[in-house]
CSV table of C-alpha atoms in Angstrom, one decimal:
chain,number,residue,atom,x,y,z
D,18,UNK,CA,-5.2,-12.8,1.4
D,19,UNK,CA,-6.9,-16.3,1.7
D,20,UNK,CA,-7.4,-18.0,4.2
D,21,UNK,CA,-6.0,-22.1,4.8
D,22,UNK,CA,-4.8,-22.1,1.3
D,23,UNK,CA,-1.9,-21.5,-1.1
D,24,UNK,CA,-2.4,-21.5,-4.6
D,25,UNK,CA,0.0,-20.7,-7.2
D,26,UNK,CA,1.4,-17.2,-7.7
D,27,UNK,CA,-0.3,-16.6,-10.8
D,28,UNK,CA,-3.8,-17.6,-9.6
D,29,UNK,CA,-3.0,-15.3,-6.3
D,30,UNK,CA,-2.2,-12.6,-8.5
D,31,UNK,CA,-5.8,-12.9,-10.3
D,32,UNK,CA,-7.5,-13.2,-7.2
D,33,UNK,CA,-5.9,-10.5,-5.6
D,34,UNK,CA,-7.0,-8.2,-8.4
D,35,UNK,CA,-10.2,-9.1,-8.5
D,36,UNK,CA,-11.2,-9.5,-4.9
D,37,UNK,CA,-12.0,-6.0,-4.3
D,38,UNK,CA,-13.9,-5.7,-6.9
D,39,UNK,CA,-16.4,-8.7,-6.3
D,40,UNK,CA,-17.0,-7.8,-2.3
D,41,UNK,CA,-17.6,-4.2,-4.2
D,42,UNK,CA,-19.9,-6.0,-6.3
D,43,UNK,CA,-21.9,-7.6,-3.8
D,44,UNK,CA,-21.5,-4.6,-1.1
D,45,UNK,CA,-23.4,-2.7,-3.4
D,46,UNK,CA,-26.2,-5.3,-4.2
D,47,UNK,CA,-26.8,-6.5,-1.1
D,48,UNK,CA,-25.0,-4.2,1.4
D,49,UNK,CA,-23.9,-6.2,4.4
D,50,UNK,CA,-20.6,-5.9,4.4
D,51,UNK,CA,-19.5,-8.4,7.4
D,52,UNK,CA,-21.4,-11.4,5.4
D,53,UNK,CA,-20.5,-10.1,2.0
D,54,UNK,CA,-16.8,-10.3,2.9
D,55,UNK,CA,-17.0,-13.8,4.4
D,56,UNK,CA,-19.0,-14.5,1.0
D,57,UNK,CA,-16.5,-13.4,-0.8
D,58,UNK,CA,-13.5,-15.6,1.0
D,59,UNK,CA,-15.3,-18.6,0.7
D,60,UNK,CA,-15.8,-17.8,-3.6
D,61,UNK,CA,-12.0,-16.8,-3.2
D,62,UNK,CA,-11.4,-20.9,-1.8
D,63,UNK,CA,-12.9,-22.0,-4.0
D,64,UNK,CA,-11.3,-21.3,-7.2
D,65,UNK,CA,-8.0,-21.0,-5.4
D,66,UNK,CA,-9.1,-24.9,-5.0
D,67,UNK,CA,-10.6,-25.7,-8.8
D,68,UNK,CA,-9.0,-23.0,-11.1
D,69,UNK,CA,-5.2,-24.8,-10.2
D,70,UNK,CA,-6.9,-28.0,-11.7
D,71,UNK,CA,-9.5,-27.0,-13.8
D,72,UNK,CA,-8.1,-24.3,-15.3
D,73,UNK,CA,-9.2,-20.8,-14.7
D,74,UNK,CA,-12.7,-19.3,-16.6
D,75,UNK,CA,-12.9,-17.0,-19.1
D,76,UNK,CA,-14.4,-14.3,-17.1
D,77,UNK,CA,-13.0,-15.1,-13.6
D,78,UNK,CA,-14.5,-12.1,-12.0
D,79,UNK,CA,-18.2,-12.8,-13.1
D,80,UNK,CA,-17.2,-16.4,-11.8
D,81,UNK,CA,-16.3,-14.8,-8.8
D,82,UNK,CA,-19.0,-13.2,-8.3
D,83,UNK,CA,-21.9,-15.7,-9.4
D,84,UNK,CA,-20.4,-17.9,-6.1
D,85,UNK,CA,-20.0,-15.0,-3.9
D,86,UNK,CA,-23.3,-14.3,-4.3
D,87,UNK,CA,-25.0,-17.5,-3.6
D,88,UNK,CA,-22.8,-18.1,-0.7
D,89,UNK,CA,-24.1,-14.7,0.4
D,90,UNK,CA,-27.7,-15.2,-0.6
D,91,UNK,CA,-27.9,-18.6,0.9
D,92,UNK,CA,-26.7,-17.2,4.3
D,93,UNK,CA,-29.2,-14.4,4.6
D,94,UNK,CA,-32.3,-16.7,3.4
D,95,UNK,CA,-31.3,-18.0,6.7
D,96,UNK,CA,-32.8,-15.1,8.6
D,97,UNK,CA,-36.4,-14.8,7.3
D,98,UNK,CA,-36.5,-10.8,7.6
D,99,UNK,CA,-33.4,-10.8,5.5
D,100,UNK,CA,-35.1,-13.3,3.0
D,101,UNK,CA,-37.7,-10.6,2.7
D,102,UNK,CA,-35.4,-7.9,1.8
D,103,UNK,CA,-33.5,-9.6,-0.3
D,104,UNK,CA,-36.3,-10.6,-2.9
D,105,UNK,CA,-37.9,-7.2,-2.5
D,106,UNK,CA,-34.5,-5.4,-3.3
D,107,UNK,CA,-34.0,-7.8,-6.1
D,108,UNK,CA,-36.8,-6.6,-7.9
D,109,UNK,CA,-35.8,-3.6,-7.9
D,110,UNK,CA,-32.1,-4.2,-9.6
D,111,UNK,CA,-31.1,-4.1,-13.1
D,112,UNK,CA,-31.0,-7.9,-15.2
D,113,UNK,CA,-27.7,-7.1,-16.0
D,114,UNK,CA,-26.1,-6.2,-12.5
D,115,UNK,CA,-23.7,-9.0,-11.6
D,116,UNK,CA,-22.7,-9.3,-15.8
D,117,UNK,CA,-19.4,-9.1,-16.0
D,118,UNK,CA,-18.1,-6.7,-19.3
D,119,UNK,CA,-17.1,-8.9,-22.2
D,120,UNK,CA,-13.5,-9.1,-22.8
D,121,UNK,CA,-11.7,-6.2,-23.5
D,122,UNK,CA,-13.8,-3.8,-22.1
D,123,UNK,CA,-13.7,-1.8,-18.8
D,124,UNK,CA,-15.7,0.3,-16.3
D,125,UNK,CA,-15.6,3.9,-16.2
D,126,UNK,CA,-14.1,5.5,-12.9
D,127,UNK,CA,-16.8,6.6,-11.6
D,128,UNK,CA,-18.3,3.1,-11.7
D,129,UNK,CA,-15.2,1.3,-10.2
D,130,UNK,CA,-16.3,-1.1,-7.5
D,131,UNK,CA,-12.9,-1.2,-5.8
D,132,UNK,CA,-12.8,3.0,-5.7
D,133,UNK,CA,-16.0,2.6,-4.2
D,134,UNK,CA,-14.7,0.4,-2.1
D,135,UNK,CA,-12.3,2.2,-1.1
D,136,UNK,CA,-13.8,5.1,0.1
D,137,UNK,CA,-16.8,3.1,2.2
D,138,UNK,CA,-13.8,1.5,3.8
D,139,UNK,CA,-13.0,5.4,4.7
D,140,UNK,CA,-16.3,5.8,6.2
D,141,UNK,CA,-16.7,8.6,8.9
D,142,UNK,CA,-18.2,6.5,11.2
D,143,UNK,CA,-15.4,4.8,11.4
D,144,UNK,CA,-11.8,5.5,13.6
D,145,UNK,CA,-8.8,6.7,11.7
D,146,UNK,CA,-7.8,3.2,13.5
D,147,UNK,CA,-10.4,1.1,11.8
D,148,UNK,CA,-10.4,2.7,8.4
D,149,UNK,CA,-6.9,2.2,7.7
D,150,UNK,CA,-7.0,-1.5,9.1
D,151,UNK,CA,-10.7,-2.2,7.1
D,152,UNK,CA,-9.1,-0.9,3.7
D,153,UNK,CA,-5.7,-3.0,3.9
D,154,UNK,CA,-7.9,-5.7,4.6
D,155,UNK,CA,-10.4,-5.4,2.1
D,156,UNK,CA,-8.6,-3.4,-1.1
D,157,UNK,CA,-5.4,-3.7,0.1
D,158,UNK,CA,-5.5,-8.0,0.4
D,159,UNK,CA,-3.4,-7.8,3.4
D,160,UNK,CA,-3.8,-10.5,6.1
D,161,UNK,CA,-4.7,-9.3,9.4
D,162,UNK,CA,-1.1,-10.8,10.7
D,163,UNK,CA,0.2,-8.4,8.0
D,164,UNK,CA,-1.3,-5.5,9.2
D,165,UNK,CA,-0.7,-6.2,12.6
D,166,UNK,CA,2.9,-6.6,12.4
D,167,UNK,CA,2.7,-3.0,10.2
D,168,UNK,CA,0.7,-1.7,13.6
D,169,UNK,CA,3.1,-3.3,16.0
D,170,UNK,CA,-0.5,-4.9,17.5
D,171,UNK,CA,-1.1,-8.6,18.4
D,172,UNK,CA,-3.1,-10.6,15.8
D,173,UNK,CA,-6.0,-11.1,17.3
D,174,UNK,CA,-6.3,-7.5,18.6
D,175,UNK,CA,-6.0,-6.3,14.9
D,176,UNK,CA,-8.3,-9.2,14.0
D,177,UNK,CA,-11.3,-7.3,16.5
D,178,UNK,CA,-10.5,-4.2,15.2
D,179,UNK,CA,-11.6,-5.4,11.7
D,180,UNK,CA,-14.9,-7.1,12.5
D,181,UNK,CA,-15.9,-4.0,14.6
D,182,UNK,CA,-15.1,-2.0,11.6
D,183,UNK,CA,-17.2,-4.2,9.5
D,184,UNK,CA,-19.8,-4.3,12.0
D,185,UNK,CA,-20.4,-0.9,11.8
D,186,UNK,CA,-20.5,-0.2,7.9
D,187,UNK,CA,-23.7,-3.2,7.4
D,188,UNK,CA,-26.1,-0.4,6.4
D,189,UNK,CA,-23.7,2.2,5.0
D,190,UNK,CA,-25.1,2.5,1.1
D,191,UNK,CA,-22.8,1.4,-1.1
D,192,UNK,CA,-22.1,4.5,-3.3
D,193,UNK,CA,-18.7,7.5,-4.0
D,194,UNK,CA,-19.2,10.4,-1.6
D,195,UNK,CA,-20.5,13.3,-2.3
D,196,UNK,CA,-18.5,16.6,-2.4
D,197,UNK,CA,-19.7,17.7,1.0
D,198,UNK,CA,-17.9,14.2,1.8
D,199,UNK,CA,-15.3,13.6,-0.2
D,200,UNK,CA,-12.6,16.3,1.2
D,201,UNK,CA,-13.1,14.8,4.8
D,202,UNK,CA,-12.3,11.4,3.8
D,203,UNK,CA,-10.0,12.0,1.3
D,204,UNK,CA,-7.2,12.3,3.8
D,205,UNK,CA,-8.0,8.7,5.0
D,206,UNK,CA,-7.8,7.7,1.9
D,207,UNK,CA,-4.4,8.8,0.7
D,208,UNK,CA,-2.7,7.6,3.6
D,209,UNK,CA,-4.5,4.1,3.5
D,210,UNK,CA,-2.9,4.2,-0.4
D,211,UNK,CA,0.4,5.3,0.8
D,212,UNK,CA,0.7,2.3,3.4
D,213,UNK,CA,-0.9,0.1,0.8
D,214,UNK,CA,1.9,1.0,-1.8
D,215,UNK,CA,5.1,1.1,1.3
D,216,UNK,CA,4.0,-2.5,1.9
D,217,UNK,CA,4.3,-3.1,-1.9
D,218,UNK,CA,7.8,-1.5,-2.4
D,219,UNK,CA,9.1,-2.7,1.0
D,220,UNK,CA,7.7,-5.7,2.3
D,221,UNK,CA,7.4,-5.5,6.2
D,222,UNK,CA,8.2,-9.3,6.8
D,223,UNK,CA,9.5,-12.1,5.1
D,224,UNK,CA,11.2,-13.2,1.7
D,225,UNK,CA,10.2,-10.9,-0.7
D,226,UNK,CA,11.8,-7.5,-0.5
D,227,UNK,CA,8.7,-6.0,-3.4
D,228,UNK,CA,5.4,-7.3,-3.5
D,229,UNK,CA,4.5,-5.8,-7.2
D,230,UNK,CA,1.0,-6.4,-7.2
D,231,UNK,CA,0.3,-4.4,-3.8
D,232,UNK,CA,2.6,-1.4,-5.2
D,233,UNK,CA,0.5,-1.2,-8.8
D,234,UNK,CA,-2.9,-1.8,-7.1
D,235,UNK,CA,-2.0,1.3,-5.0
D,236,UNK,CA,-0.7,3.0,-8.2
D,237,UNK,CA,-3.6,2.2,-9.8
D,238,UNK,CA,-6.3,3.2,-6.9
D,239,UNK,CA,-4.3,6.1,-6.9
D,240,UNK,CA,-5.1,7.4,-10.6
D,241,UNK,CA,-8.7,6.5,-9.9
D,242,UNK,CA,-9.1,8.9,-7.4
D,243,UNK,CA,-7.1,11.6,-9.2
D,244,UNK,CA,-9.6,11.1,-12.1
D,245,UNK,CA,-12.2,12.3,-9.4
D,246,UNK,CA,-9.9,15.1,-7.8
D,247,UNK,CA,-7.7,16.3,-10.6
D,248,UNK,CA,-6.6,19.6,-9.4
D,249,UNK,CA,-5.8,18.6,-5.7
D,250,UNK,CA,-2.2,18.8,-5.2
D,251,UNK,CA,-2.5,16.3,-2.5
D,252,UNK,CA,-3.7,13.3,-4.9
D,253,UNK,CA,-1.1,14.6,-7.5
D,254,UNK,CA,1.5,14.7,-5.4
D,255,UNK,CA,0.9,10.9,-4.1
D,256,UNK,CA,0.9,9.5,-7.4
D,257,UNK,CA,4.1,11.2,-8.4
D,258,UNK,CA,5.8,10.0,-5.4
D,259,UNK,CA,4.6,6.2,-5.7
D,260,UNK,CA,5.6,6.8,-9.2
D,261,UNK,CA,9.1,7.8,-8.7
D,262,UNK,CA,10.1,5.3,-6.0
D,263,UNK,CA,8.5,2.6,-7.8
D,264,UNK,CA,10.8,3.6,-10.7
D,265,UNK,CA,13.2,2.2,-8.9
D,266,UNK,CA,12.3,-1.2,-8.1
D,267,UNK,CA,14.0,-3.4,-10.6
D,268,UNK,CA,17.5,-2.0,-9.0
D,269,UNK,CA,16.9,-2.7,-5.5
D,270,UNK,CA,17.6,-6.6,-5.3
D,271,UNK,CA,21.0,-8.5,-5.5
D,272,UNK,CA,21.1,-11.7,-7.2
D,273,UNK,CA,20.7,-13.5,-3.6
D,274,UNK,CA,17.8,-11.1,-3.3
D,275,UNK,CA,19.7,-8.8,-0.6
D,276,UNK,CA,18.3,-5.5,-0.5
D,277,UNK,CA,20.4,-3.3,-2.7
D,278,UNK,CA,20.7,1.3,-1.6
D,279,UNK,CA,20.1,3.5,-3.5
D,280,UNK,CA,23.6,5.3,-3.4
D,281,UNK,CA,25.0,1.6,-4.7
D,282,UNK,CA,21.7,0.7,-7.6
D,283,UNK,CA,22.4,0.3,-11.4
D,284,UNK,CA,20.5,3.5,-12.4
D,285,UNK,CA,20.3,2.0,-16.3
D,286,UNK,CA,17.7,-0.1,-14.5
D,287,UNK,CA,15.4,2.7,-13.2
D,288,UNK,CA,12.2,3.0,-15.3
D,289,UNK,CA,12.7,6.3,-17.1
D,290,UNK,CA,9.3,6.3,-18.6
D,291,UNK,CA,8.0,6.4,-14.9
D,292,UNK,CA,10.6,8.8,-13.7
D,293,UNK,CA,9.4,11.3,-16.3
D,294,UNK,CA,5.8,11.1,-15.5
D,295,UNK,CA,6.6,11.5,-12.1
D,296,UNK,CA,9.1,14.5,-12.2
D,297,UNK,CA,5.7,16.3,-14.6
D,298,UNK,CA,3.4,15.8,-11.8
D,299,UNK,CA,5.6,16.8,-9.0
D,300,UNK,CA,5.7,20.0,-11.3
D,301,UNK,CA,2.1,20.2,-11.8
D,302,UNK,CA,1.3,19.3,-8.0
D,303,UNK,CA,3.2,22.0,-6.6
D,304,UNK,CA,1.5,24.5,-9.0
D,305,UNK,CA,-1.6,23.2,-7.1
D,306,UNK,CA,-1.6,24.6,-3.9
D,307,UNK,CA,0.6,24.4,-0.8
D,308,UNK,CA,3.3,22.4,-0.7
D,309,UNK,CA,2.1,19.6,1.5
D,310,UNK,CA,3.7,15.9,2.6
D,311,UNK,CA,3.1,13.9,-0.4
D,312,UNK,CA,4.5,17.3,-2.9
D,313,UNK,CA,7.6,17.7,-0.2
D,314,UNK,CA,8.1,13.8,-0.5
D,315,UNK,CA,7.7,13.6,-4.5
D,316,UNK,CA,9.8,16.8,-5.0
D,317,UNK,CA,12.8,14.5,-2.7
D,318,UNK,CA,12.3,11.4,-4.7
D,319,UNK,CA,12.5,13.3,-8.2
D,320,UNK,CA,15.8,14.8,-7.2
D,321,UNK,CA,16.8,11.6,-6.2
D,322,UNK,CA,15.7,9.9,-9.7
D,323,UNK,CA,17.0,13.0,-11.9
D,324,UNK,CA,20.6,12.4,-10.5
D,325,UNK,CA,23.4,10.7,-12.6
D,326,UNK,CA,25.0,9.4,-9.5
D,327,UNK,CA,24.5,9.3,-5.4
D,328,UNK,CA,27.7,12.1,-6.1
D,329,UNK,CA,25.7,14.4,-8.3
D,330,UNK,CA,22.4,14.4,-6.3
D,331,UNK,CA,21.6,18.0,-5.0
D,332,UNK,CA,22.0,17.1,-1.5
D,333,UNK,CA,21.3,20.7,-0.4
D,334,UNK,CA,18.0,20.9,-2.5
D,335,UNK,CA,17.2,17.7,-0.6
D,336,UNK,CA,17.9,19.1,3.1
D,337,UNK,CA,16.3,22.0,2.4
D,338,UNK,CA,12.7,20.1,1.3
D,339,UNK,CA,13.7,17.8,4.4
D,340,UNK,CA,13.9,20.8,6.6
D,341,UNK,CA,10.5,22.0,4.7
D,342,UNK,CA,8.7,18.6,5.4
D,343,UNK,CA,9.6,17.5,9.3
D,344,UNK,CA,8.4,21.4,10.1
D,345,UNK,CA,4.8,20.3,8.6
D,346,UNK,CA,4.4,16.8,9.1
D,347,UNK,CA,7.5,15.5,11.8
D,348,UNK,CA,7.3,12.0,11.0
D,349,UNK,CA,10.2,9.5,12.1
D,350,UNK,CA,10.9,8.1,8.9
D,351,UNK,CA,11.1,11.7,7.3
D,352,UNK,CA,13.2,12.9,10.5
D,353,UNK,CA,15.7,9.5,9.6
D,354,UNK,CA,15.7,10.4,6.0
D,355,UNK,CA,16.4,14.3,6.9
D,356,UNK,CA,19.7,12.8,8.7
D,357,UNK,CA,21.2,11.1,5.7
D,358,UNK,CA,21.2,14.5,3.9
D,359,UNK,CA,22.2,16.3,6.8
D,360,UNK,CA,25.2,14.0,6.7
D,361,UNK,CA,25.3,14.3,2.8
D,362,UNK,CA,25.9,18.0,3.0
D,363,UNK,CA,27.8,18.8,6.7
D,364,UNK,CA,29.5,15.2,7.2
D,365,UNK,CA,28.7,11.8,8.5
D,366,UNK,CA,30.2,13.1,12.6
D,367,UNK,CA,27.6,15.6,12.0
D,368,UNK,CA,25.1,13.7,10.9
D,369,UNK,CA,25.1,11.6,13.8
D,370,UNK,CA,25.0,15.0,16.0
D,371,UNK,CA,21.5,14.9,14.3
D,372,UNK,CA,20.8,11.4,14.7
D,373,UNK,CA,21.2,11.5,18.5
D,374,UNK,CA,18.0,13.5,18.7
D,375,UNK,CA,16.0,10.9,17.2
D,376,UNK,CA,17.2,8.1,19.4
D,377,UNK,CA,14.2,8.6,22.6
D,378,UNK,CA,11.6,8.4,19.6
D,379,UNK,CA,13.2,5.3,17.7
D,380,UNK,CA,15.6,3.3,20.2
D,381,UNK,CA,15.5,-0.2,19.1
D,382,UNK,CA,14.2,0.6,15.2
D,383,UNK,CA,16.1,-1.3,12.9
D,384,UNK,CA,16.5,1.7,10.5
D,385,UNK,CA,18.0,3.6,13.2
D,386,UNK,CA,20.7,1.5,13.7
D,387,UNK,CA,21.1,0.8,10.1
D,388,UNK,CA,21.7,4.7,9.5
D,389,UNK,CA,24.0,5.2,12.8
D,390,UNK,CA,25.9,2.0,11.0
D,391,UNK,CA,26.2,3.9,7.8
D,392,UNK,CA,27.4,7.1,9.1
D,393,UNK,CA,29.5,5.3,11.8
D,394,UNK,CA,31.2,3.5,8.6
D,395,UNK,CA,32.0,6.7,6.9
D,396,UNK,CA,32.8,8.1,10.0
D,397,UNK,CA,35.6,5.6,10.1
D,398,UNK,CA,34.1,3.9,12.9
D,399,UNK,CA,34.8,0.0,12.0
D,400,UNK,CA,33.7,-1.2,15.4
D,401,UNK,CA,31.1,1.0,16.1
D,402,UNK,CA,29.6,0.6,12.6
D,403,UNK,CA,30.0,-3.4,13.0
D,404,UNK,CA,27.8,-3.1,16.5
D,405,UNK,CA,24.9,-1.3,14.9
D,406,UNK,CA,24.5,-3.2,11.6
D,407,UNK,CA,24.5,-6.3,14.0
D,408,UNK,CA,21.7,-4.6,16.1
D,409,UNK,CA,20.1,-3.8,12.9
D,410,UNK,CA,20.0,-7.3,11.3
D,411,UNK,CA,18.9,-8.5,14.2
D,412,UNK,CA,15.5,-6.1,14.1
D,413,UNK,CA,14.5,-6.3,11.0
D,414,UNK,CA,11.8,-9.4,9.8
D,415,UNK,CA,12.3,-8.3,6.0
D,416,UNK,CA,14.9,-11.4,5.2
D,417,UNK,CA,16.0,-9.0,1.6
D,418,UNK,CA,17.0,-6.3,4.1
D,419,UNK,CA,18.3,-8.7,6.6
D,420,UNK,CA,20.5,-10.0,4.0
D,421,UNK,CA,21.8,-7.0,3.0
D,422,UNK,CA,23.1,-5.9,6.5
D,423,UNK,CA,24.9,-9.0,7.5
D,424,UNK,CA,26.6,-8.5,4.4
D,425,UNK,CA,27.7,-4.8,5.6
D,426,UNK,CA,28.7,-6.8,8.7
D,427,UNK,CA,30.9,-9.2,6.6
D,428,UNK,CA,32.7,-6.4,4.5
D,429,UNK,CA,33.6,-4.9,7.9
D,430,UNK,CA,35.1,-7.7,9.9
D,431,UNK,CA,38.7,-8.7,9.9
């Protein structure tokens, strides 16, 4: 999220949370978004530079803010017709606009920066392309090389995407859509949540197999919006289904930090709380309307959750929402996950009978090898179940699940 420094996890944490939230700030003041967001970087530097020795202030987003926001008004003073606007506009805006709440307090929904945020990042005028990429990068706190790797895109291609994205939204106002807006960007916005909260739970690259604070930021954003859109199904069903697979997160690491499946996690570790919250709006979201991707996807996990065991899970309930979910929405990862409870219910040989029809689409995906591996194995299979979790380990850049399969290779050689 910052650039050319590396504080301490607990002061990334803080700034993560409340990044959004100051470029919201000063995207509504002063609009601007491009300059605001390089504003807001250079505030982020700094206290990633003073609050490690100096200790962090007591209202670190007011903090925040106060710097971004000289940074940003020092930069336009530099343009003289931008000077102009800027002390006419100030005039016209409350004493109390950048005061932070005191402690203990909070902002209503509907005045939530970072929703805002969220939804200018969602702008029509923007690609699908550019949306997605503008709000991982500005709400999300991904790094462009993060994003890029998720997009299978070059850095610097990514990188150009962004600032054309910004470019475009300098004299979008600042403000939540309207209802003649909100339906056509709420689509947008629910899938830039969902990749927001997949990169959470399952970390694309590197060490860390759960990055906690992306997954409850996207949790989070989530109930915002459903606070504006109560009754859509949709919204519903997306917060039940980060919900239910975040339930799960304290089971899915070894102590080596391996990436632990589901059919072999401690279930006493599962967050029941979360899990029952979940399964009540799975109920509630398919009461709202048509079944759709998110419900179909919620309804899958909640089975999965409710289970005692991998043994007890209703594996035909499963195929049948799986069957339900690639007609409507024939997504890869769906069509992968339809395959382990074909297998579940028909047999592993016949579950690779399924698989095979996947392999022009995904040839050379990790997870495809990983599940050919897994059914090969309980196919019997040693060798041919040794060759594809070596293919697999080899494709993957998340070192958790990286670990786990050259452990699957170890069980199975001689």
């Amino acid at each position: 999220m910052l650039r050319g420094t590396a504080p301490g996890a607990g002061t990334e944490d803080l700034l993560r949370r409340h990044a959004p939230q100051v470029l919201g700030a000063l995207v509504r003041r002063y609009g601007h978004f491009d300059a605001a967001e390089d504003a807001v970087q250079e505030a982020l530097l700094a206290a990633a530079r003073q609050w490690p020795e100096q200790g962090v202030p007591d209202n670190p987003r007011g903090w925040l803010i106060r710097v971004a926001s000289r940074r940003l008004m020092d930069q336009l003073r530099a343009d003289e017709a931008r000077r102009r606007r800027e002390e006419d506009a100030a005039l016209l805006t409350p004493r109390d606009a950048f005061t932070a709440l005191p402690p203990g307090e909070s902002r209503a929904p509907s005045d939530d920066d970072t929703l805002t945020l969220l939804f200018l990042c969602c702008h029509p005028a923007l690609p699908p392309a550019g949306q997605v990429a503008l709000t991982l990068r500005a709400v999300g706190g991904l790094t462009t090389a993060e994003i890029a790797r998720a997009h299978l895109l070059p850095e610097a291609t990514m990188g150009q995407r962004i600032s054309r994205a910004k470019a475009r939204l300098k004299r979008a106002p600042f403000r939540q859509p309207g209802p003649e807006d909100r339906d056509a960007r709420l689509a947008a916005v629910l899938q830039v949540l969902y990749l927001i909260f997949n990169e959470g739970y399952t970390a694309t690259s590197g060490e860390a197999l759960h990055r906690a604070d992306l997954a409850r930021e996207a949790i989070r954003l989530t109930r915002s919006v459903r606070l504006l859109l109560p009754r859509d199904g949709a919204v519903t069903g997306l917060l039940a289904l980060m919900l239910l697979t975040e339930a799960r997160s304290a089971a899915r690491t070894g102590r080596h930090g391996e990436l632990i499946p589901l059919d072999e996690q401690d279930r006493a570790l599962w967050d029941r709380r979360a899990i029952a919250e979940g399964t009540a709006l799975v109920e509630e979201a398919l009461r709202q309307g048509p079944a759709g991707p998110y419900q179909l996807q919620a309804a899958i996990a909640a089975l999965h959750d409710e289970a005692r065991s991998t043994d007890a899970t209703d594996w035909p309930q499963i195929l049948a929402l799986y069957d339900v979910l690639v007609s409507r929405a024939p997504e890869p990862m769906a069509e992968l996950g339809r395959v382990v409870a074909y297998a579940m219910v028909h047999g592993p040989k016949a579950g690779l009978g399924e698989l095979a029809a996947l392999e022009g689409r995904l040839r050379g995906h990790h997870r495809l090898d990983a599940v050919r591996a897994h059914l090969l194995e309980r196919a019997g299979d040693t060798q041919g179940a040794l060759a594809a979790y070596q293919l697999a380990a080899k494709g993957t850049l998340s070192r958790p699940e990286a670990r786990y399969l050259q452990m699957r290779v170890a069980r199975l050689l001689p």
